[in-house]
Amino acid sequence: MLNVTGRVQGVFYRATANEIAIELGLKGYVMNMNDGSVFIEAEGTIEQLTKFIEWCKRGPSRAIVTDVNIQEGMVKEFTDFKIRH
């Protein structure tokens, strides 16, 4: 689980995270939170997740990421990656 803070809403963070996750073959979801952060649950190999986390720390060009809080969670065996609303 990732909680991304900073200027991460209204800058195509979710849409781009969704594209990157699908390109990497990850499963899970990304969603905006009421506090202005972005929450992500992602499942994949260590290599896939490492690349995704590296991207999450930068985000798309208009984002200003101040922190990425990473927590391990239970495997939920997602079947795809999508944007949740």
PDB file of N, CA and C in Angstrom:
ATOM      1  N   MET A   1       0.841  -1.173   0.000  1.00  0.00           N
ATOM      2  CA  MET A   1       0.000   0.000   0.000  1.00  0.00           C
ATOM      3  C   MET A   1       0.886   1.236   0.000  1.00  0.00           C
ATOM      4  N   LEU A   2       0.506   2.197  -0.803  1.00  0.00           N
ATOM      5  CA  LEU A   2       1.245   3.450  -0.885  1.00  0.00           C
ATOM      6  C   LEU A   2       0.290   4.601  -0.620  1.00  0.00           C
ATOM      7  N   ASN A   3       0.732   5.570   0.149  1.00  0.00           N
ATOM      8  CA  ASN A   3      -0.013   6.811   0.309  1.00  0.00           C
ATOM      9  C   ASN A   3       0.919   7.931  -0.148  1.00  0.00           C
ATOM     10  N   VAL A   4       0.526   8.593  -1.226  1.00  0.00           N
ATOM     11  CA  VAL A   4       1.365   9.609  -1.858  1.00  0.00           C
ATOM     12  C   VAL A   4       0.801  10.982  -1.517  1.00  0.00           C
ATOM     13  N   THR A   5       1.663  11.845  -0.968  1.00  0.00           N
ATOM     14  CA  THR A   5       1.217  13.184  -0.584  1.00  0.00           C
ATOM     15  C   THR A   5       1.979  14.250  -1.360  1.00  0.00           C
ATOM     16  N   GLY A   6       1.421  15.446  -1.350  1.00  0.00           N
ATOM     17  CA  GLY A   6       1.977  16.580  -2.079  1.00  0.00           C
ATOM     18  C   GLY A   6       0.920  17.109  -3.025  1.00  0.00           C
ATOM     19  N   ARG A   7       1.359  17.733  -4.113  1.00  0.00           N
ATOM     20  CA  ARG A   7       0.401  18.161  -5.138  1.00  0.00           C
ATOM     21  C   ARG A   7       0.221  16.984  -6.091  1.00  0.00           C
ATOM     22  N   VAL A   8      -0.712  16.107  -5.737  1.00  0.00           N
ATOM     23  CA  VAL A   8      -0.887  14.860  -6.481  1.00  0.00           C
ATOM     24  C   VAL A   8      -2.315  14.661  -6.990  1.00  0.00           C
ATOM     25  N   GLN A   9      -3.183  15.614  -6.743  1.00  0.00           N
ATOM     26  CA  GLN A   9      -4.534  15.556  -7.306  1.00  0.00           C
ATOM     27  C   GLN A   9      -4.692  16.699  -8.294  1.00  0.00           C
ATOM     28  N   GLY A  10      -5.408  16.434  -9.377  1.00  0.00           N
ATOM     29  CA  GLY A  10      -5.604  17.444 -10.407  1.00  0.00           C
ATOM     30  C   GLY A  10      -4.406  17.623 -11.324  1.00  0.00           C
ATOM     31  N   VAL A  11      -3.467  16.673 -11.276  1.00  0.00           N
ATOM     32  CA  VAL A  11      -2.250  16.755 -12.098  1.00  0.00           C
ATOM     33  C   VAL A  11      -2.028  15.462 -12.894  1.00  0.00           C
ATOM     34  N   PHE A  12      -3.087  14.685 -13.053  1.00  0.00           N
ATOM     35  CA  PHE A  12      -3.057  13.417 -13.795  1.00  0.00           C
ATOM     36  C   PHE A  12      -2.223  12.334 -13.115  1.00  0.00           C
ATOM     37  N   TYR A  13      -2.072  12.431 -11.784  1.00  0.00           N
ATOM     38  CA  TYR A  13      -1.308  11.414 -11.060  1.00  0.00           C
ATOM     39  C   TYR A  13      -1.987  10.051 -11.172  1.00  0.00           C
ATOM     40  N   ARG A  14      -3.297   9.992 -10.867  1.00  0.00           N
ATOM     41  CA  ARG A  14      -4.015   8.710 -10.931  1.00  0.00           C
ATOM     42  C   ARG A  14      -3.956   8.095 -12.320  1.00  0.00           C
ATOM     43  N   ALA A  15      -4.261   8.891 -13.322  1.00  0.00           N
ATOM     44  CA  ALA A  15      -4.296   8.375 -14.697  1.00  0.00           C
ATOM     45  C   ALA A  15      -2.932   7.854 -15.125  1.00  0.00           C
ATOM     46  N   THR A  16      -1.886   8.601 -14.798  1.00  0.00           N
ATOM     47  CA  THR A  16      -0.542   8.180 -15.198  1.00  0.00           C
ATOM     48  C   THR A  16      -0.083   6.980 -14.376  1.00  0.00           C
ATOM     49  N   ALA A  17      -0.393   6.965 -13.077  1.00  0.00           N
ATOM     50  CA  ALA A  17      -0.053   5.805 -12.243  1.00  0.00           C
ATOM     51  C   ALA A  17      -0.734   4.556 -12.779  1.00  0.00           C
ATOM     52  N   ASN A  18      -1.972   4.697 -13.213  1.00  0.00           N
ATOM     53  CA  ASN A  18      -2.713   3.580 -13.794  1.00  0.00           C
ATOM     54  C   ASN A  18      -2.000   3.057 -15.043  1.00  0.00           C
ATOM     55  N   GLU A  19      -1.591   3.957 -15.925  1.00  0.00           N
ATOM     56  CA  GLU A  19      -0.885   3.559 -17.150  1.00  0.00           C
ATOM     57  C   GLU A  19       0.431   2.853 -16.836  1.00  0.00           C
ATOM     58  N   ILE A  20       1.211   3.433 -15.914  1.00  0.00           N
ATOM     59  CA  ILE A  20       2.517   2.854 -15.553  1.00  0.00           C
ATOM     60  C   ILE A  20       2.325   1.476 -14.930  1.00  0.00           C
ATOM     61  N   ALA A  21       1.363   1.355 -14.020  1.00  0.00           N
ATOM     62  CA  ALA A  21       1.108   0.071 -13.360  1.00  0.00           C
ATOM     63  C   ALA A  21       0.734  -1.003 -14.378  1.00  0.00           C
ATOM     64  N   ILE A  22      -0.115  -0.653 -15.327  1.00  0.00           N
ATOM     65  CA  ILE A  22      -0.515  -1.616 -16.359  1.00  0.00           C
ATOM     66  C   ILE A  22       0.687  -1.994 -17.224  1.00  0.00           C
ATOM     67  N   GLU A  23       1.504  -1.010 -17.609  1.00  0.00           N
ATOM     68  CA  GLU A  23       2.712  -1.294 -18.400  1.00  0.00           C
ATOM     69  C   GLU A  23       3.649  -2.249 -17.669  1.00  0.00           C
ATOM     70  N   LEU A  24       3.744  -2.092 -16.343  1.00  0.00           N
ATOM     71  CA  LEU A  24       4.633  -2.936 -15.543  1.00  0.00           C
ATOM     72  C   LEU A  24       4.017  -4.296 -15.221  1.00  0.00           C
ATOM     73  N   GLY A  25       2.727  -4.458 -15.482  1.00  0.00           N
ATOM     74  CA  GLY A  25       2.062  -5.727 -15.195  1.00  0.00           C
ATOM     75  C   GLY A  25       1.568  -5.856 -13.774  1.00  0.00           C
ATOM     76  N   LEU A  26       1.389  -4.735 -13.076  1.00  0.00           N
ATOM     77  CA  LEU A  26       0.899  -4.768 -11.702  1.00  0.00           C
ATOM     78  C   LEU A  26      -0.611  -4.959 -11.664  1.00  0.00           C
ATOM     79  N   LYS A  27      -1.092  -5.413 -10.522  1.00  0.00           N
ATOM     80  CA  LYS A  27      -2.524  -5.559 -10.255  1.00  0.00           C
ATOM     81  C   LYS A  27      -2.856  -4.722  -9.025  1.00  0.00           C
ATOM     82  N   GLY A  28      -4.056  -4.134  -9.008  1.00  0.00           N
ATOM     83  CA  GLY A  28      -4.475  -3.341  -7.857  1.00  0.00           C
ATOM     84  C   GLY A  28      -5.292  -2.152  -8.283  1.00  0.00           C
ATOM     85  N   TYR A  29      -5.138  -1.043  -7.568  1.00  0.00           N
ATOM     86  CA  TYR A  29      -5.909   0.157  -7.888  1.00  0.00           C
ATOM     87  C   TYR A  29      -5.239   1.411  -7.347  1.00  0.00           C
ATOM     88  N   VAL A  30      -5.692   2.546  -7.868  1.00  0.00           N
ATOM     89  CA  VAL A  30      -5.243   3.864  -7.413  1.00  0.00           C
ATOM     90  C   VAL A  30      -6.492   4.710  -7.206  1.00  0.00           C
ATOM     91  N   MET A  31      -6.496   5.537  -6.149  1.00  0.00           N
ATOM     92  CA  MET A  31      -7.653   6.392  -5.905  1.00  0.00           C
ATOM     93  C   MET A  31      -7.257   7.665  -5.159  1.00  0.00           C
ATOM     94  N   ASN A  32      -7.996   8.739  -5.425  1.00  0.00           N
ATOM     95  CA  ASN A  32      -7.821   9.981  -4.680  1.00  0.00           C
ATOM     96  C   ASN A  32      -8.458   9.835  -3.308  1.00  0.00           C
ATOM     97  N   MET A  33      -7.829  10.458  -2.320  1.00  0.00           N
ATOM     98  CA  MET A  33      -8.374  10.467  -0.967  1.00  0.00           C
ATOM     99  C   MET A  33      -8.897  11.868  -0.648  1.00  0.00           C
ATOM    100  N   ASN A  34      -9.801  11.945   0.308  1.00  0.00           N
ATOM    101  CA  ASN A  34     -10.394  13.231   0.686  1.00  0.00           C
ATOM    102  C   ASN A  34      -9.373  14.217   1.244  1.00  0.00           C
ATOM    103  N   ASP A  35      -8.261  13.721   1.788  1.00  0.00           N
ATOM    104  CA  ASP A  35      -7.247  14.610   2.373  1.00  0.00           C
ATOM    105  C   ASP A  35      -6.278  15.173   1.331  1.00  0.00           C
ATOM    106  N   GLY A  36      -6.512  14.880   0.042  1.00  0.00           N
ATOM    107  CA  GLY A  36      -5.652  15.402  -1.020  1.00  0.00           C
ATOM    108  C   GLY A  36      -4.539  14.467  -1.442  1.00  0.00           C
ATOM    109  N   SER A  37      -4.411  13.333  -0.766  1.00  0.00           N
ATOM    110  CA  SER A  37      -3.377  12.363  -1.128  1.00  0.00           C
ATOM    111  C   SER A  37      -3.924  11.379  -2.161  1.00  0.00           C
ATOM    112  N   VAL A  38      -3.045  10.505  -2.634  1.00  0.00           N
ATOM    113  CA  VAL A  38      -3.426   9.422  -3.538  1.00  0.00           C
ATOM    114  C   VAL A  38      -3.057   8.110  -2.853  1.00  0.00           C
ATOM    115  N   PHE A  39      -3.996   7.173  -2.835  1.00  0.00           N
ATOM    116  CA  PHE A  39      -3.799   5.867  -2.208  1.00  0.00           C
ATOM    117  C   PHE A  39      -3.693   4.814  -3.300  1.00  0.00           C
ATOM    118  N   ILE A  40      -2.717   3.925  -3.154  1.00  0.00           N
ATOM    119  CA  ILE A  40      -2.483   2.884  -4.154  1.00  0.00           C
ATOM    120  C   ILE A  40      -2.296   1.542  -3.456  1.00  0.00           C
ATOM    121  N   GLU A  41      -2.979   0.527  -3.952  1.00  0.00           N
ATOM    122  CA  GLU A  41      -2.678  -0.851  -3.575  1.00  0.00           C
ATOM    123  C   GLU A  41      -2.183  -1.521  -4.840  1.00  0.00           C
ATOM    124  N   ALA A  42      -0.999  -2.102  -4.776  1.00  0.00           N
ATOM    125  CA  ALA A  42      -0.397  -2.716  -5.958  1.00  0.00           C
ATOM    126  C   ALA A  42       0.233  -4.050  -5.587  1.00  0.00           C
ATOM    127  N   GLU A  43       0.049  -5.020  -6.476  1.00  0.00           N
ATOM    128  CA  GLU A  43       0.641  -6.341  -6.304  1.00  0.00           C
ATOM    129  C   GLU A  43       1.438  -6.702  -7.548  1.00  0.00           C
ATOM    130  N   GLY A  44       2.583  -7.316  -7.323  1.00  0.00           N
ATOM    131  CA  GLY A  44       3.439  -7.743  -8.419  1.00  0.00           C
ATOM    132  C   GLY A  44       4.737  -8.277  -7.859  1.00  0.00           C
ATOM    133  N   THR A  45       5.722  -8.455  -8.727  1.00  0.00           N
ATOM    134  CA  THR A  45       7.033  -8.926  -8.291  1.00  0.00           C
ATOM    135  C   THR A  45       7.786  -7.782  -7.610  1.00  0.00           C
ATOM    136  N   ILE A  46       8.835  -8.129  -6.905  1.00  0.00           N
ATOM    137  CA  ILE A  46       9.671  -7.112  -6.261  1.00  0.00           C
ATOM    138  C   ILE A  46      10.193  -6.129  -7.308  1.00  0.00           C
ATOM    139  N   GLU A  47      10.638  -6.651  -8.451  1.00  0.00           N
ATOM    140  CA  GLU A  47      11.169  -5.791  -9.514  1.00  0.00           C
ATOM    141  C   GLU A  47      10.094  -4.834 -10.037  1.00  0.00           C
ATOM    142  N   GLN A  48       8.897  -5.349 -10.284  1.00  0.00           N
ATOM    143  CA  GLN A  48       7.800  -4.503 -10.767  1.00  0.00           C
ATOM    144  C   GLN A  48       7.464  -3.417  -9.747  1.00  0.00           C
ATOM    145  N   LEU A  49       7.348  -3.821  -8.490  1.00  0.00           N
ATOM    146  CA  LEU A  49       6.976  -2.872  -7.438  1.00  0.00           C
ATOM    147  C   LEU A  49       8.062  -1.828  -7.213  1.00  0.00           C
ATOM    148  N   THR A  50       9.322  -2.240  -7.286  1.00  0.00           N
ATOM    149  CA  THR A  50      10.424  -1.293  -7.117  1.00  0.00           C
ATOM    150  C   THR A  50      10.384  -0.221  -8.195  1.00  0.00           C
ATOM    151  N   LYS A  51      10.189  -0.628  -9.443  1.00  0.00           N
ATOM    152  CA  LYS A  51      10.093   0.346 -10.539  1.00  0.00           C
ATOM    153  C   LYS A  51       8.895   1.268 -10.352  1.00  0.00           C
ATOM    154  N   PHE A  52       7.767   0.720  -9.915  1.00  0.00           N
ATOM    155  CA  PHE A  52       6.563   1.520  -9.712  1.00  0.00           C
ATOM    156  C   PHE A  52       6.758   2.525  -8.578  1.00  0.00           C
ATOM    157  N   ILE A  53       7.353   2.093  -7.487  1.00  0.00           N
ATOM    158  CA  ILE A  53       7.598   2.996  -6.356  1.00  0.00           C
ATOM    159  C   ILE A  53       8.538   4.118  -6.772  1.00  0.00           C
ATOM    160  N   GLU A  54       9.564   3.802  -7.558  1.00  0.00           N
ATOM    161  CA  GLU A  54      10.467   4.850  -8.056  1.00  0.00           C
ATOM    162  C   GLU A  54       9.684   5.888  -8.848  1.00  0.00           C
ATOM    163  N   TRP A  55       8.755   5.431  -9.704  1.00  0.00           N
ATOM    164  CA  TRP A  55       7.933   6.377 -10.458  1.00  0.00           C
ATOM    165  C   TRP A  55       7.027   7.176  -9.511  1.00  0.00           C
ATOM    166  N   CYS A  56       6.424   6.504  -8.543  1.00  0.00           N
ATOM    167  CA  CYS A  56       5.510   7.177  -7.605  1.00  0.00           C
ATOM    168  C   CYS A  56       6.199   8.320  -6.867  1.00  0.00           C
ATOM    169  N   LYS A  57       7.473   8.180  -6.588  1.00  0.00           N
ATOM    170  CA  LYS A  57       8.217   9.234  -5.888  1.00  0.00           C
ATOM    171  C   LYS A  57       8.427  10.463  -6.759  1.00  0.00           C
ATOM    172  N   ARG A  58       8.363  10.303  -8.080  1.00  0.00           N
ATOM    173  CA  ARG A  58       8.478  11.434  -9.006  1.00  0.00           C
ATOM    174  C   ARG A  58       7.115  11.902  -9.470  1.00  0.00           C
ATOM    175  N   GLY A  59       6.289  10.952  -9.902  1.00  0.00           N
ATOM    176  CA  GLY A  59       4.968  11.259 -10.433  1.00  0.00           C
ATOM    177  C   GLY A  59       5.045  11.895 -11.804  1.00  0.00           C
ATOM    178  N   PRO A  60       3.887  12.300 -12.342  1.00  0.00           N
ATOM    179  CA  PRO A  60       3.869  12.978 -13.641  1.00  0.00           C
ATOM    180  C   PRO A  60       4.475  14.372 -13.524  1.00  0.00           C
ATOM    181  N   SER A  61       4.731  15.015 -14.646  1.00  0.00           N
ATOM    182  CA  SER A  61       5.483  16.276 -14.659  1.00  0.00           C
ATOM    183  C   SER A  61       4.845  17.393 -13.837  1.00  0.00           C
ATOM    184  N   ARG A  62       3.524  17.447 -13.741  1.00  0.00           N
ATOM    185  CA  ARG A  62       2.865  18.536 -13.007  1.00  0.00           C
ATOM    186  C   ARG A  62       2.740  18.264 -11.508  1.00  0.00           C
ATOM    187  N   ALA A  63       3.076  17.065 -11.072  1.00  0.00           N
ATOM    188  CA  ALA A  63       2.959  16.703  -9.655  1.00  0.00           C
ATOM    189  C   ALA A  63       4.164  17.193  -8.864  1.00  0.00           C
ATOM    190  N   ILE A  64       3.927  17.457  -7.591  1.00  0.00           N
ATOM    191  CA  ILE A  64       5.007  17.720  -6.638  1.00  0.00           C
ATOM    192  C   ILE A  64       4.804  16.737  -5.490  1.00  0.00           C
ATOM    193  N   VAL A  65       5.556  15.650  -5.505  1.00  0.00           N
ATOM    194  CA  VAL A  65       5.426  14.602  -4.496  1.00  0.00           C
ATOM    195  C   VAL A  65       6.290  14.979  -3.300  1.00  0.00           C
ATOM    196  N   THR A  66       5.670  15.046  -2.120  1.00  0.00           N
ATOM    197  CA  THR A  66       6.427  15.368  -0.911  1.00  0.00           C
ATOM    198  C   THR A  66       6.752  14.126  -0.087  1.00  0.00           C
ATOM    199  N   ASP A  67       5.933  13.064  -0.222  1.00  0.00           N
ATOM    200  CA  ASP A  67       6.196  11.846   0.545  1.00  0.00           C
ATOM    201  C   ASP A  67       5.461  10.666  -0.080  1.00  0.00           C
ATOM    202  N   VAL A  68       6.077   9.503   0.017  1.00  0.00           N
ATOM    203  CA  VAL A  68       5.425   8.249  -0.353  1.00  0.00           C
ATOM    204  C   VAL A  68       5.570   7.320   0.843  1.00  0.00           C
ATOM    205  N   ASN A  69       4.454   7.095   1.541  1.00  0.00           N
ATOM    206  CA  ASN A  69       4.438   6.206   2.701  1.00  0.00           C
ATOM    207  C   ASN A  69       4.122   4.803   2.200  1.00  0.00           C
ATOM    208  N   ILE A  70       5.025   3.871   2.460  1.00  0.00           N
ATOM    209  CA  ILE A  70       4.892   2.504   1.951  1.00  0.00           C
ATOM    210  C   ILE A  70       4.615   1.561   3.113  1.00  0.00           C
ATOM    211  N   GLN A  71       3.564   0.757   2.981  1.00  0.00           N
ATOM    212  CA  GLN A  71       3.241  -0.261   3.980  1.00  0.00           C
ATOM    213  C   GLN A  71       2.924  -1.563   3.265  1.00  0.00           C
ATOM    214  N   GLU A  72       3.466  -2.652   3.792  1.00  0.00           N
ATOM    215  CA  GLU A  72       3.122  -3.957   3.232  1.00  0.00           C
ATOM    216  C   GLU A  72       1.745  -4.350   3.734  1.00  0.00           C
ATOM    217  N   GLY A  73       0.993  -5.017   2.878  1.00  0.00           N
ATOM    218  CA  GLY A  73      -0.347  -5.466   3.252  1.00  0.00           C
ATOM    219  C   GLY A  73      -0.562  -6.904   2.833  1.00  0.00           C
ATOM    220  N   MET A  74      -1.751  -7.384   3.075  1.00  0.00           N
ATOM    221  CA  MET A  74      -2.126  -8.738   2.689  1.00  0.00           C
ATOM    222  C   MET A  74      -2.297  -8.808   1.169  1.00  0.00           C
ATOM    223  N   VAL A  75      -1.905  -9.926   0.585  1.00  0.00           N
ATOM    224  CA  VAL A  75      -2.112 -10.134  -0.845  1.00  0.00           C
ATOM    225  C   VAL A  75      -3.603 -10.356  -1.075  1.00  0.00           C
ATOM    226  N   LYS A  76      -4.164  -9.586  -1.991  1.00  0.00           N
ATOM    227  CA  LYS A  76      -5.600  -9.670  -2.256  1.00  0.00           C
ATOM    228  C   LYS A  76      -5.904 -10.294  -3.612  1.00  0.00           C
ATOM    229  N   GLU A  77      -4.856 -10.626  -4.359  1.00  0.00           N
ATOM    230  CA  GLU A  77      -4.994 -11.285  -5.658  1.00  0.00           C
ATOM    231  C   GLU A  77      -5.932 -10.518  -6.595  1.00  0.00           C
ATOM    232  N   PHE A  78      -5.623  -9.236  -6.797  1.00  0.00           N
ATOM    233  CA  PHE A  78      -6.362  -8.430  -7.761  1.00  0.00           C
ATOM    234  C   PHE A  78      -6.193  -9.043  -9.147  1.00  0.00           C
ATOM    235  N   THR A  79      -7.167  -8.835 -10.019  1.00  0.00           N
ATOM    236  CA  THR A  79      -7.097  -9.412 -11.366  1.00  0.00           C
ATOM    237  C   THR A  79      -6.650  -8.402 -12.415  1.00  0.00           C
ATOM    238  N   ASP A  80      -6.662  -7.115 -12.067  1.00  0.00           N
ATOM    239  CA  ASP A  80      -6.248  -6.069 -13.003  1.00  0.00           C
ATOM    240  C   ASP A  80      -5.839  -4.839 -12.202  1.00  0.00           C
ATOM    241  N   PHE A  81      -5.479  -3.785 -12.898  1.00  0.00           N
ATOM    242  CA  PHE A  81      -5.178  -2.518 -12.235  1.00  0.00           C
ATOM    243  C   PHE A  81      -6.165  -1.493 -12.765  1.00  0.00           C
ATOM    244  N   LYS A  82      -6.742  -0.694 -11.857  1.00  0.00           N
ATOM    245  CA  LYS A  82      -7.742   0.272 -12.296  1.00  0.00           C
ATOM    246  C   LYS A  82      -7.773   1.496 -11.391  1.00  0.00           C
ATOM    247  N   ILE A  83      -8.465   2.509 -11.867  1.00  0.00           N
ATOM    248  CA  ILE A  83      -8.708   3.720 -11.090  1.00  0.00           C
ATOM    249  C   ILE A  83     -10.017   3.528 -10.345  1.00  0.00           C
ATOM    250  N   ARG A  84      -9.982   3.763  -9.046  1.00  0.00           N
ATOM    251  CA  ARG A  84     -11.218   3.743  -8.253  1.00  0.00           C
ATOM    252  C   ARG A  84     -11.621   5.175  -7.958  1.00  0.00           C
ATOM    253  N   HIS A  85     -12.918   5.387  -7.874  1.00  0.00           N
ATOM    254  CA  HIS A  85     -13.452   6.731  -7.590  1.00  0.00           C
ATOM    255  C   HIS A  85     -14.160   6.746  -6.252  1.00  0.00           C
TER     256      HIS A  85
END
